[in-house]
Tab-separated table of C-alpha atoms in Angstrom:
chain	number	residue	atom	x	y	z
A	275	MET	CA	-39.986	-84.148	1.540
A	276	TRP	CA	-37.455	-81.334	1.262
A	277	ARG	CA	-34.745	-83.818	0.317
A	278	ASN	CA	-36.873	-85.367	-2.406
A	279	ARG	CA	-37.701	-81.995	-3.971
A	280	LYS	CA	-34.043	-80.954	-3.952
A	281	GLU	CA	-32.967	-84.213	-5.589
A	282	ASP	CA	-35.655	-83.854	-8.244
A	283	MET	CA	-34.410	-80.367	-9.129
A	284	ALA	CA	-30.804	-81.499	-9.328
A	285	SER	CA	-31.633	-84.478	-11.503
A	286	SER	CA	-33.792	-82.524	-13.890
A	287	GLY	CA	-31.183	-79.716	-14.291
A	288	SER	CA	-33.884	-77.113	-13.717
A	289	LYS	CA	-32.731	-73.489	-13.508
A	290	GLY	CA	-35.957	-72.099	-12.099
A	291	GLN	CA	-36.584	-70.658	-8.678
A	292	ILE	CA	-35.803	-72.660	-5.578
A	293	ASN	CA	-39.457	-73.495	-5.054
A	294	GLY	CA	-39.820	-74.569	-8.675
A	295	ASP	CA	-42.238	-71.772	-9.607
A	296	GLY	CA	-41.856	-69.529	-12.648
A	297	PRO	CA	-40.869	-70.155	-16.246
A	298	GLU	CA	-37.497	-71.475	-17.157
A	299	PRO	CA	-35.208	-69.114	-19.067
A	300	SER	CA	-34.512	-69.723	-22.686
A	301	GLY	CA	-31.296	-71.463	-23.596
A	302	LYS	CA	-30.247	-68.744	-26.101
A	303	VAL	CA	-29.649	-65.039	-25.314
A	304	GLN	CA	-30.401	-62.441	-27.999
A	305	PHE	CA	-28.084	-59.308	-28.130
A	306	ASN	CA	-29.169	-55.957	-29.556
A	307	LEU	CA	-26.264	-54.960	-31.784
A	308	ALA	CA	-27.684	-51.472	-32.342
A	309	ALA	CA	-27.652	-50.588	-28.627
A	310	LYS	CA	-25.046	-48.195	-27.196
A	311	HIS	CA	-22.058	-49.564	-25.394
A	312	PHE	CA	-22.352	-49.702	-21.635
A	313	THR	CA	-20.095	-47.218	-19.809
A	314	LEU	CA	-19.709	-46.370	-16.153
A	315	PRO	CA	-21.296	-43.052	-15.175
A	316	TRP	CA	-18.849	-40.117	-14.736
A	317	ARG	CA	-18.044	-39.330	-11.131
A	318	ARG	CA	-16.315	-36.132	-9.983
A	319	VAL	CA	-13.202	-36.696	-7.940
A	320	ASN	CA	-13.238	-34.804	-4.659
A	321	ALA	CA	-10.367	-32.466	-3.849
A	322	ALA	CA	-10.331	-33.759	-0.314
A	323	PRO	CA	-11.706	-37.296	0.086
A	324	SER	CA	-13.136	-38.387	3.367
A	325	LYS	CA	-10.745	-39.803	5.894
A	326	SER	CA	-13.022	-42.815	6.259
A	327	GLN	CA	-12.551	-43.770	2.618
A	328	GLY	CA	-9.991	-46.447	1.921
A	329	ASP	CA	-8.561	-48.349	-1.000
A	330	SER	CA	-9.848	-51.633	-2.406
A	331	ASN	CA	-7.895	-53.575	0.192
A	332	GLY	CA	-9.583	-51.716	3.035
A	333	SER	CA	-6.477	-49.718	4.030
A	334	ASN	CA	-6.819	-45.974	4.612
A	335	ASP	CA	-4.895	-43.419	2.572
A	336	SER	CA	-1.691	-42.503	4.371
A	337	ASP	CA	-1.404	-39.068	2.710
A	338	LYS	CA	-2.443	-36.045	4.706
A	339	ILE	CA	-5.844	-34.789	3.606
A	340	GLN	CA	-6.210	-31.097	2.848
A	341	GLU	CA	-9.220	-29.733	4.710
A	342	ILE	CA	-8.957	-26.113	3.471
A	343	ALA	CA	-8.746	-24.807	-0.094
A	344	TYR	CA	-8.285	-21.210	-1.289
A	345	ILE	CA	-10.562	-19.861	-4.028
A	346	GLY	CA	-10.298	-16.888	-6.352
A	347	PRO	CA	-7.854	-13.985	-6.586
A	348	THR	CA	-8.516	-13.064	-2.954
A	349	HIS	CA	-7.701	-16.639	-1.844
A	350	LEU	CA	-10.928	-17.076	0.121
A	351	PRO	CA	-10.529	-20.099	2.454
A	352	VAL	CA	-13.289	-22.737	2.198
A	353	ASN	CA	-13.829	-26.155	3.730
A	354	THR	CA	-13.293	-28.750	1.007
A	355	ARG	CA	-15.894	-31.170	2.370
A	356	VAL	CA	-18.598	-28.516	2.498
A	357	TRP	CA	-17.673	-27.231	-0.968
A	358	ASN	CA	-17.811	-30.700	-2.550
A	359	SER	CA	-21.245	-31.324	-1.060
A	360	ILE	CA	-22.889	-28.110	-2.328
A	361	SER	CA	-21.024	-27.110	-5.508
A	362	SER	CA	-20.833	-28.635	-8.971
A	363	TYR	CA	-17.402	-27.107	-9.651
A	364	ALA	CA	-14.338	-29.195	-8.952
A	365	LEU	CA	-11.879	-27.579	-6.573
A	366	GLU	CA	-8.986	-28.865	-8.677
A	367	ASP	CA	-9.899	-26.321	-11.361
A	368	ILE	CA	-10.628	-23.194	-9.334
A	369	ALA	CA	-8.769	-23.512	-6.032
A	370	ARG	CA	-5.334	-23.941	-4.582
A	371	THR	CA	-4.424	-26.123	-1.622
A	372	THR	CA	-1.460	-24.115	-0.373
A	373	PRO	CA	-2.086	-20.966	1.679
A	374	PRO	CA	-1.386	-17.658	-0.110
A	375	ALA	CA	1.854	-15.863	0.533
A	376	LYS	CA	1.837	-12.958	2.919
A	377	ALA	CA	1.100	-9.565	1.414
A	378	ALA	CA	4.173	-7.768	0.249
A	379	GLN	CA	5.307	-4.793	2.203
A	380	SER	CA	4.253	-1.378	0.968
A	381	GLN	CA	6.205	-0.312	-2.078
A	382	ILE	CA	6.773	3.125	-0.588
A	383	ILE	CA	10.402	3.155	0.426
A	384	ASN	CA	11.120	3.795	4.093
A	385	VAL	CA	13.592	6.661	4.036
A	386	PHE	CA	12.939	7.927	7.506
A	387	PRO	CA	15.871	8.066	9.926
A	388	SER	CA	15.769	6.540	13.348
A	389	ASN	CA	14.259	8.759	16.005
A	390	GLY	CA	15.979	7.020	18.888
A	391	PRO	CA	18.716	8.604	20.960
A	392	THR	CA	21.980	9.165	19.166
A	393	THR	CA	25.482	8.912	20.478
A	394	THR	CA	27.456	11.978	21.397
A	395	GLY	CA	29.661	11.508	18.367
A	396	ASN	CA	26.793	12.254	15.984
A	397	TYR	CA	26.243	15.847	17.042
A	398	SER	CA	27.992	18.843	18.472
A	399	LYS	CA	26.811	20.563	21.602
A	400	SER	CA	24.227	23.267	21.065
A	401	THR	CA	24.553	26.771	22.477
A	402	PHE	CA	21.211	26.239	24.235
A	403	GLN	CA	22.010	25.422	27.863
A	404	HIS	CA	18.825	23.569	28.768
A	405	PRO	CA	19.050	20.852	31.429
A	406	THR	CA	18.579	17.377	30.011
A	407	THR	CA	16.278	14.948	31.774
A	408	PRO	CA	16.160	11.139	31.616
A	409	ALA	CA	13.174	11.471	29.260
A	410	THR	CA	15.195	13.563	26.776
A	411	GLN	CA	18.325	11.774	25.650
A	412	PHE	CA	19.335	14.548	23.229
A	413	PRO	CA	20.210	18.221	23.804
A	414	PHE	CA	17.554	20.892	23.719
A	415	GLY	CA	17.644	23.156	20.669
A	416	PRO	CA	19.432	22.825	17.315
A	417	ILE	CA	22.459	20.567	16.998
A	418	LEU	CA	25.069	20.064	14.279
A	419	LEU	CA	25.398	16.612	12.715
A	420	ASP	CA	28.577	15.176	11.252
A	421	ASN	CA	27.373	15.775	7.677
A	422	GLY	CA	26.833	19.500	8.292
A	423	VAL	CA	23.059	19.281	8.745
A	424	ILE	CA	21.448	21.374	11.476
A	425	GLN	CA	18.887	19.271	13.298
A	426	LEU	CA	16.155	20.229	15.727
A	427	ARG	CA	14.495	17.399	17.632
A	428	LEU	CA	10.994	18.038	18.913
A	429	ARG	CA	8.511	16.035	20.933
A	430	ASP	CA	6.559	13.045	19.609
A	431	SER	CA	9.342	11.784	17.300
A	432	ILE	CA	9.356	14.831	15.022
A	433	THR	CA	12.677	16.122	13.692
A	434	VAL	CA	13.477	19.160	11.560
A	435	ASP	CA	16.654	19.145	9.450
A	436	MET	CA	18.087	22.243	7.776
A	437	THR	CA	21.089	23.034	5.613
A	438	ALA	CA	23.074	26.242	5.589
A	439	ASP	CA	21.707	26.933	2.095
A	440	GLY	CA	18.108	26.971	3.365
A	441	SER	CA	16.754	23.507	2.508
A	442	VAL	CA	14.424	22.028	5.111
A	443	LYS	CA	13.196	18.507	5.846
A	444	VAL	CA	10.590	17.415	8.405
A	445	VAL	CA	10.188	13.817	9.560
A	446	ASN	CA	7.142	12.597	11.482
A	447	GLY	CA	8.375	9.304	12.904
A	448	ASN	CA	5.025	8.298	14.391
A	449	HIS	CA	3.384	7.966	10.970
A	450	ASN	CA	6.324	7.555	8.542
A	451	ILE	CA	5.876	10.978	6.977
A	452	ALA	CA	8.716	12.989	5.443
A	453	ILE	CA	8.568	16.370	3.684
A	454	ALA	CA	11.394	18.334	2.064
A	455	ILE	CA	11.672	21.716	0.331
A	456	SER	CA	14.746	22.863	-1.560
A	457	SER	CA	16.565	26.077	-0.732
A	458	ASP	CA	15.035	27.960	-3.696
A	459	SER	CA	11.537	26.459	-3.106
A	460	MET	CA	11.510	25.159	-6.687
A	461	ALA	CA	11.501	21.485	-5.655
A	462	THR	CA	9.284	19.713	-3.119
A	463	ALA	CA	8.850	16.096	-2.060
A	464	MET	CA	6.497	14.308	0.308
A	465	HIS	CA	6.487	10.678	1.414
A	466	HIS	CA	3.228	9.702	3.098
A	467	PRO	CA	1.498	6.350	3.748
A	468	ASN	CA	-1.060	7.435	1.123
A	469	GLY	CA	1.518	8.068	-1.585
A	470	ILE	CA	4.502	9.990	-2.914
A	471	VAL	CA	4.557	13.502	-4.377
A	472	PHE	CA	7.623	14.887	-6.161
A	473	GLN	CA	7.564	18.380	-7.656
A	474	ASN	CA	10.485	19.699	-9.657
A	475	GLY	CA	9.860	22.982	-11.447
A	476	PRO	CA	6.669	22.844	-13.553
A	477	ARG	CA	6.371	19.050	-13.295
A	478	VAL	CA	4.690	17.101	-10.481
A	479	ASP	CA	4.872	13.290	-10.244
A	480	ILE	CA	2.361	11.492	-8.026
A	481	ALA	CA	1.951	7.896	-6.854
A	482	ALA	CA	-1.093	7.061	-4.711
A	483	VAL	CA	-1.753	3.945	-2.624
A	484	ASP	CA	-4.339	3.171	0.031
A	485	ALA	CA	-2.716	3.443	3.461
A	486	ARG	CA	-5.461	1.234	4.931
A	487	ARG	CA	-4.592	-1.520	2.411
A	488	LYS	CA	-8.294	-1.991	1.643
A	489	TYR	CA	-7.739	-1.341	-2.071
A	490	PRO	CA	-4.560	-2.857	-3.557
A	491	TYR	CA	-4.328	-0.527	-6.563
A	492	ILE	CA	-1.438	1.836	-7.290
A	493	ARG	CA	-2.322	4.927	-9.333
A	494	PHE	CA	0.065	7.360	-11.014
A	495	ALA	CA	-0.309	10.900	-12.312
A	496	LYS	CA	1.926	13.546	-13.832
A	497	MET	CA	1.142	17.255	-13.976
A	498	TRP	CA	3.044	18.980	-16.768
A	499	HIS	CA	2.642	21.671	-19.402
A	500	LYS	CA	0.323	19.559	-21.610
A	501	GLY	CA	-2.116	18.701	-18.825
A	502	ILE	CA	-2.372	15.736	-16.465
A	503	SER	CA	-1.370	12.216	-17.462
A	504	LEU	CA	-2.712	9.346	-15.377
A	505	THR	CA	-2.653	5.571	-15.301
A	506	SER	CA	-2.892	2.602	-12.957
A	507	ALA	CA	-0.413	-0.183	-12.329
A	508	ARG	CA	-2.902	-2.631	-13.901
A	509	TYR	CA	-3.241	-0.597	-17.105
A	510	ALA	CA	-1.042	-0.675	-20.180
A	511	LEU	CA	-2.478	2.612	-21.468
A	512	ILE	CA	-1.782	6.144	-20.256
A	513	TYR	CA	-4.489	8.796	-20.450
A	514	LEU	CA	-4.133	12.559	-20.837
A	515	VAL	CA	-6.620	15.117	-19.516
A	516	ASP	CA	-6.219	18.499	-21.216
A	517	SER	CA	-8.411	21.243	-22.658
A	518	ALA	CA	-9.736	18.846	-25.332
A	519	GLY	CA	-10.922	16.227	-22.833
A	520	THR	CA	-9.625	12.761	-21.966
A	521	ARG	CA	-7.794	10.538	-24.431
A	522	THR	CA	-4.950	8.053	-24.612
A	523	THR	CA	-1.416	9.301	-25.079
A	524	SER	CA	2.007	7.920	-25.893
A	525	ASP	CA	3.533	9.871	-23.031
A	526	MET	CA	5.392	8.001	-20.282
A	527	ILE	CA	5.079	8.291	-16.500
A	528	SER	CA	8.447	7.521	-14.944
A	529	MET	CA	7.656	7.418	-11.229
A	530	ASP	CA	10.222	5.317	-9.373
A	531	MET	CA	8.698	3.804	-6.235
A	532	GLU	CA	12.154	2.959	-4.885
A	533	ALA	CA	13.634	6.448	-5.250
A	534	ASP	CA	14.370	8.637	-2.235
A	535	TYR	CA	12.827	11.884	-3.467
A	536	VAL	CA	12.846	13.540	-0.038
A	537	ASN	CA	16.613	13.425	0.380
A	538	GLN	CA	17.119	14.271	-3.292
A	539	VAL	CA	15.270	17.535	-2.731
A	540	PHE	CA	16.828	18.203	0.661
A	541	PHE	CA	20.435	17.722	-0.497
A	542	ASN	CA	19.880	19.347	-3.895
A	543	GLY	CA	23.085	21.205	-4.757
A	544	VAL	CA	24.630	20.570	-1.329
A	545	VAL	CA	28.176	19.175	-1.161
A	546	PRO	CA	28.777	18.158	2.483
A	547	ALA	CA	32.553	17.798	2.068
A	548	ALA	CA	32.890	21.396	0.884
A	549	HIS	CA	31.648	22.872	4.179
A	550	ASN	CA	33.928	23.754	7.058
A	551	TYR	CA	30.858	24.129	9.319
A	552	VAL	CA	31.615	27.772	10.152
A	553	ASP	CA	28.293	28.874	8.665
A	554	GLN	CA	26.424	26.152	10.525
A	555	TRP	CA	27.885	27.181	13.862
A	556	GLN	CA	26.979	30.791	13.165
A	557	ILE	CA	23.372	29.763	12.432
A	558	ILE	CA	23.147	27.803	15.686
A	559	GLN	CA	24.588	30.680	17.734
A	560	ASN	CA	22.050	33.099	16.241
A	561	SER	CA	19.120	30.783	16.993
A	562	SER	CA	16.577	31.536	19.686
A	563	TYR	CA	13.494	30.022	21.254
A	564	LYS	CA	10.490	31.200	23.256
A	565	LEU	CA	7.841	29.471	25.351
A	566	GLU	CA	4.387	30.907	24.695
A	567	GLN	CA	1.618	31.251	27.269
A	568	ASP	CA	-0.486	28.577	25.555
A	569	GLY	CA	2.283	26.018	26.092
A	570	SER	CA	3.599	26.082	22.532
A	571	LEU	CA	7.328	26.264	21.877
A	572	GLN	CA	8.708	28.553	19.167
A	573	PHE	CA	12.168	28.370	17.599
A	574	GLN	CA	13.816	30.731	15.148
A	575	VAL	CA	16.577	28.932	13.274
A	576	ASN	CA	18.141	29.725	9.894
A	577	ASP	CA	15.365	32.134	8.834
A	578	PHE	CA	12.713	29.555	9.770
A	579	ARG	CA	10.059	29.950	12.436
A	580	ILE	CA	9.282	26.528	13.944
A	581	ILE	CA	6.313	26.175	16.299
A	582	GLN	CA	5.168	23.068	18.146
A	583	ALA	CA	1.806	23.327	19.874
A	584	GLY	CA	0.822	21.568	23.060
A	585	ASP	CA	-0.852	18.717	21.134
A	586	GLY	CA	2.328	18.110	19.108
A	587	LEU	CA	1.265	19.890	15.898
A	588	VAL	CA	4.337	21.348	14.163
A	589	LYS	CA	4.228	24.405	11.899
A	590	ILE	CA	7.222	25.667	9.944
A	591	TYR	CA	7.319	28.986	8.102
A	592	ARG	CA	10.058	30.710	6.185
A	593	PHE	CA	10.304	34.391	7.066
A	594	ASN	CA	9.783	35.464	3.457
A	595	ASN	CA	6.541	33.402	3.422
A	596	ARG	CA	7.690	31.420	0.407
A	597	CYS	CA	6.910	28.060	2.001
A	598	SER	CA	5.184	26.416	4.957
A	599	ILE	CA	4.994	22.882	6.378
A	600	ARG	CA	2.562	21.366	8.870
A	601	THR	CA	2.394	17.884	10.364
A	602	SER	CA	0.766	16.293	13.388
A	603	PRO	CA	1.812	13.204	15.370
A	604	LEU	CA	-1.818	12.494	16.308
A	605	ASN	CA	-3.736	11.996	13.042
A	606	GLY	CA	-0.921	11.700	10.497
A	607	CYS	CA	-1.829	14.888	8.649
A	608	ALA	CA	0.759	16.674	6.518
A	609	THR	CA	0.646	19.900	4.506
A	610	VAL	CA	3.266	21.561	2.344
A	611	THR	CA	2.734	24.844	0.513
A	612	THR	CA	5.106	26.729	-1.771
A	613	SER	CA	4.710	29.146	-4.654
A	614	SER	CA	4.619	26.121	-6.998
A	615	ILE	CA	2.492	23.504	-5.231
A	616	HIS	CA	-0.014	22.885	-2.455
A	617	CYS	CA	-0.266	19.340	-1.094
A	618	THR	CA	-2.197	17.853	1.833
A	619	ALA	CA	-2.504	14.309	3.178
A	620	SER	CA	-4.009	12.667	6.237
A	621	LEU	CA	-4.865	9.313	7.795
A	622	GLY	CA	-7.849	8.027	9.749
A	623	THR	CA	-11.472	8.514	8.754
A	624	SER	CA	-10.609	11.383	6.391
A	625	SER	CA	-7.666	9.595	4.795
A	626	HIS	CA	-6.736	11.353	1.566
A	627	LEU	CA	-4.022	12.775	-0.675
A	628	PHE	CA	-4.562	16.082	-2.476
A	629	VAL	CA	-2.239	17.952	-4.849
A	630	ARG	CA	-2.847	21.304	-6.541
A	631	ARG	CA	-0.649	23.147	-9.006
A	632	GLU	CA	-2.203	26.163	-10.706
A	633	GLU	CA	-5.484	24.913	-12.237
A	634	ARG	CA	-4.486	21.239	-12.127
A	635	ARG	CA	-5.731	19.124	-9.230
A	636	MET	CA	-5.594	15.542	-8.021
A	637	HIS	CA	-7.671	14.036	-5.213
A	638	PHE	CA	-7.353	10.521	-3.803
A	639	ASP	CA	-9.389	9.110	-0.903
A	640	GLY	CA	-7.986	5.584	-0.847
A	641	ALA	CA	-10.620	4.212	-3.232
A	642	THR	CA	-11.193	6.759	-6.008
A	643	PHE	CA	-8.478	8.658	-7.855
A	644	ILE	CA	-9.634	11.788	-9.725
A	645	VAL	CA	-7.717	14.461	-11.642
A	646	ARG	CA	-9.135	17.779	-12.874
A	647	ASN	CA	-7.746	20.077	-15.533
A	648	ALA	CA	-9.189	22.736	-17.847
A	649	GLY	CA	-12.769	21.939	-16.846
A	650	HIS	CA	-12.440	18.181	-17.464
A	651	SER	CA	-12.209	15.357	-14.926
A	652	ALA	CA	-11.218	11.706	-15.166
A	653	GLY	CA	-9.904	9.006	-12.883
A	654	PHE	CA	-10.319	5.506	-11.499
A	655	ASP	CA	-13.132	4.255	-9.264
A	656	GLU	CA	-13.005	1.815	-6.351
A	657	LEU	CA	-12.796	-1.121	-8.807
A	658	ASP	CA	-9.913	0.538	-10.683
A	659	ARG	CA	-12.080	1.232	-13.729
A	660	LEU	CA	-11.485	4.363	-15.799
A	661	ARG	CA	-14.167	7.005	-15.324
A	662	VAL	CA	-14.623	10.203	-17.330
A	663	TYR	CA	-16.715	12.794	-15.508
C-alpha cells in the first residue's frame, strides 16, 4: 500500500505533503516590489570571543584570547566575557587590551645624599675623641668634608651640614626631607614628599603633590608683591588672588621640578676652591657638646645650637634667633622658620604642607589646595576644580 501511494505521488508530480493532504502551491510566485530589502541583523563583535567558538571549518582560533580589558582613565580591569554579557557598549571603543604602564616616579627630584658609612678619605678626624662602636661607622661630632663643608651626623639617618659662612642644611634620610637656609637667612628651600618650597627674598615658589599618591594632581603657587598666583598642572590659566579678589592673570609661574633648590640655597655665594679650610678647622675646634639628663644630646657648632631628643627629634637654632629648623625621623614632620617665611610639613594622618609669608598663606592637605591673601581665598578641591571662597 505504501509503495502504491508513493508511486502515485511520483507519477502525478504532486508537491503536496508526504501524506497527500493540504493544498498544492501555486505555480507562480508574486513579489512585493515595494517591500524593503532583506538585510542581516547587526551583531556586535565581542572584544574577547569565547574559546569554544571556531571558524566555519570547525577549527578553533589559534590567537591568544584577551580575558582582561582596561577601562577609563584609571584603567580599571574588567573581565571581557562578563562585560560583553551585561553591557551594550563595545569594549573596542572604550577599553584597551594592554595593561597600563607603571606610574611614573615622583617628579620631586631626589637630592638627598647617601646616609651610609663613608670612607676615611671623605672626612678629616674630628677633635671629639669619642670611642666608635660597630654600630657607628663614622666619628662622633662634627667632621670636615673634602669640599669644605662641616658635617654633623646624628642618629636615625639625620645629617646637618654647615658652611663657614653660616649656611645650614638638614637632611632627614628616613623620609627624604631636606631643608636649607642661606647664611644671611634671606633664602630658604625645603624638599618634602608633599612638595617643594623655595623662598628667595620677597618671592616664594611652591609646588605641592600628594605624598600618599591618592590624588595625582600637581599644584603651583607663587607669593610675590602683587599677591598669590596659583595654577594646576592640568590648567592652562593662571589665577591671581589679591586685594581685588580672584581673577586670571598673564603672569607666569616658573617652578622647575627638576631643580635642586636645597643645594642652591646652601651653597649660595660659597666658592669651595677659595677656602684653605683654616676657618673650618677653627670652627670644629671651638665646637662642644653636652648630654642632658633627659637623654637629649646638644651640640654647639658654628653659632648653631643643635639638639636631638631621645625620640630622634632634631631642633636647630641660630644663636641670634634669626632661624630655626625642626625635623623628626618618626612622622616625617619638618618646620623651618626665618624672618621671611614660616613653613611646616608632615606625613601620616595629618599629612600637609603649609607656607606663610606676612599675610599670605597656603595650605595643602593632599587633596585640597587653598591660598589666602588680603581677606580672599581660592584654590583647587579634591577633583582639581577651581574654588573661590
